[in-house]
């Protein structure tokens, strides 16, 4: 099927980010090249481990150099996405780097994407170029034409916001709400962000494909399937009651070593990591639910079975919504596990 702006998101949902990129790589490049606008990225790093930058740098097909330098606008010879500011990997430092950020803000050359990695903390905990990270973020948000938060920290607070959270760390959307700023933030959680998901999201934003978001600001094309109900290749073991007792040892479902797949909404088993090599569960570990709000506190302990998993983790105020209905159906009532998804697919195809 030919890739268009209208069917872009549907095809990603059907194939998963990695398979979509592999199948439609040349169509994506063509769609980007037809685009009239130049897009510039400012990638800001707050309180985080920089793992999301590393994850993005490992995107394989197309690789990061192609994305940032070789995909050109029409016949102009100019790259479609210019990384004006990315403090972890750009060559400039000090005042020159800050000049790049000012240039990005000026927007003279085209549209602007702001990517935020890491948490926002109380004043004084993260100061860059003499200015608090909070001010950098608020300033950049004002100028951004699209905003993407990458990784568990920038989306939901992640490990820096775990109890007792001494720096009052929080994700970007919560910070902006607190500051009275209402602008859409596309949340790409996971720890770290998945490079394919980021590349696909950037492509969608640039070609103007509508990215539908769930209640937590996550693109539905990546975060609307329940890992345990819909995608896990180890599900037949769960249904048979065959479980492994030690990470990495034996054949079986990972539930008894703490798998949080039943309350996790991602397409990890489809897209995997490191050029689609493997993912946590396939590597013999449990899924620890790093795509979800409330992680890591609500999902701890990671390596032990949590009694009453759903009621321990799911926000009771959300229990009426479709996705959590599906979760409850999937735990213990296996026969109906796919019905909600099927119904959704039918509705979408009508
Ligand atoms: S509990 Fe985890 S490993 Fe077992 S079937 Fe569900 S998602 Fe897969
Ligand atoms: S499998 Fe689970 S723990 Fe691993 S990246 Fe996906 S959501 Fe996170």
XYZ file of C-alpha atoms in Angstrom, residues 152-316:
165
model
C 10.006 7.831 31.139
C 11.596 10.847 32.925
C 10.369 13.594 30.582
C 6.948 11.989 30.234
C 5.982 10.761 33.689
C 8.919 11.560 35.977
C 10.646 8.174 35.871
C 13.333 7.218 38.374
C 14.191 10.816 39.422
C 10.567 11.225 40.582
C 10.530 7.985 42.574
C 9.760 8.313 46.291
C 10.840 10.340 48.187
C 11.466 12.538 45.134
C 13.681 15.054 46.976
C 14.003 17.420 43.995
C 10.260 17.425 43.214
C 11.042 15.991 39.786
C 8.242 15.734 37.240
C 7.550 15.169 33.577
C 7.113 17.943 31.043
C 3.312 17.847 30.725
C 2.832 18.075 34.517
C 5.339 20.918 34.687
C 3.600 22.884 31.945
C 0.219 22.343 33.556
C 1.593 23.653 36.829
C 2.932 26.712 35.010
C -0.405 27.343 33.306
C 0.932 26.603 29.814
C -1.435 24.691 27.578
C 0.347 23.237 24.570
C 0.152 19.675 23.290
C 2.996 17.408 24.363
C 3.500 14.109 22.543
C 4.665 11.677 25.208
C 7.015 8.890 24.157
C 7.769 7.059 27.406
C 9.834 3.871 27.910
C 13.226 3.748 29.569
C 14.885 4.701 27.302
C 12.744 6.025 24.453
C 12.564 3.623 21.542
C 14.458 5.100 18.594
C 12.042 3.756 15.992
C 9.086 5.290 17.783
C 10.825 8.652 17.877
C 11.794 8.507 14.203
C 8.250 7.583 13.188
C 6.803 10.349 15.395
C 9.163 12.919 13.909
C 8.205 11.792 10.412
C 4.498 12.005 11.286
C 4.872 15.525 12.677
C 6.891 16.683 9.690
C 4.536 15.375 7.011
C 1.513 16.569 8.976
C -0.018 13.153 9.778
C -2.407 13.407 12.719
C -0.900 11.631 15.730
C -3.767 10.536 17.956
C -2.886 10.511 21.637
C -4.279 8.508 24.547
C -5.285 9.893 27.953
C -1.607 10.092 28.919
C -0.450 11.911 25.778
C 1.044 8.768 24.211
C 0.574 8.069 20.491
C -2.105 5.418 20.182
C -0.201 3.926 17.262
C 2.390 2.629 19.771
C 0.626 2.497 23.125
C -2.856 1.086 22.593
C -2.127 -2.627 22.732
C -1.860 -4.531 25.976
C 1.370 -6.494 26.015
C -0.037 -9.505 27.855
C -3.386 -9.697 26.058
C -2.432 -8.827 22.549
C 1.215 -9.280 21.747
C 3.257 -11.431 24.097
C 4.677 -14.572 22.466
C 4.874 -16.150 25.945
C 1.119 -15.911 26.473
C 0.506 -19.582 25.590
C 2.742 -20.491 28.556
C 0.679 -18.259 30.847
C -2.506 -19.903 29.661
C -1.001 -23.347 30.325
C 0.297 -22.257 33.736
C 3.949 -22.776 32.790
C 6.125 -20.164 34.504
C 9.860 -19.630 34.900
C 11.144 -19.160 38.441
C 14.485 -17.473 37.713
C 15.181 -14.703 35.182
C 16.824 -16.062 32.049
C 16.336 -19.709 32.972
C 13.949 -22.149 31.388
C 10.915 -21.897 29.146
C 7.771 -20.210 30.333
C 5.824 -17.057 31.096
C 7.607 -14.430 33.228
C 4.613 -13.567 35.446
C 5.982 -15.191 38.586
C 9.273 -13.317 38.317
C 7.342 -10.052 38.351
C 6.166 -9.464 34.790
C 3.917 -6.379 34.588
C 2.842 -7.128 31.008
C -0.837 -7.380 32.026
C -0.839 -3.694 33.039
C 1.519 -2.437 30.337
C 0.390 -0.872 27.076
C 3.146 -0.991 24.485
C 4.104 -2.711 21.276
C 7.515 -3.817 22.612
C 7.131 -7.444 21.435
C 6.520 -6.181 17.894
C 9.210 -3.580 17.514
C 11.834 -4.705 20.005
C 15.131 -2.877 20.494
C 18.572 -2.509 18.916
C 17.495 -2.864 15.334
C 14.725 -5.301 16.306
C 17.090 -7.756 17.995
C 15.247 -8.493 21.245
C 13.330 -6.952 24.141
C 13.149 -7.361 27.929
C 10.819 -10.367 28.089
C 12.543 -12.180 25.220
C 15.847 -11.680 27.046
C 14.465 -13.700 29.970
C 13.474 -10.776 32.196
C 10.027 -9.616 33.232
C 8.476 -6.514 31.691
C 8.692 -3.896 34.439
C 6.137 -1.549 32.876
C 8.337 1.402 31.961
C 5.760 2.781 29.522
C 3.285 3.634 32.253
C 2.566 6.618 34.500
C 3.394 5.902 38.120
C 6.499 3.935 37.205
C 8.710 2.909 39.013
C 6.982 3.182 42.422
C 3.696 1.567 41.462
C 5.494 -1.201 39.569
C 7.854 -2.213 42.349
C 9.108 -4.696 43.267
C 10.272 -5.361 39.731
C 11.334 -8.971 40.171
C 8.545 -10.330 42.341
C 5.007 -11.300 41.556
C 2.716 -8.491 42.720
C -0.472 -9.804 44.341
C -3.621 -8.231 42.878
C -1.599 -6.720 40.070
C -4.385 -4.712 38.450
C -5.814 -3.157 41.585
C -2.297 -2.453 42.848
C -1.339 -0.513 39.737
C -4.324 0.795 37.828
C -5.733 4.193 38.716
C -9.292 3.482 39.962
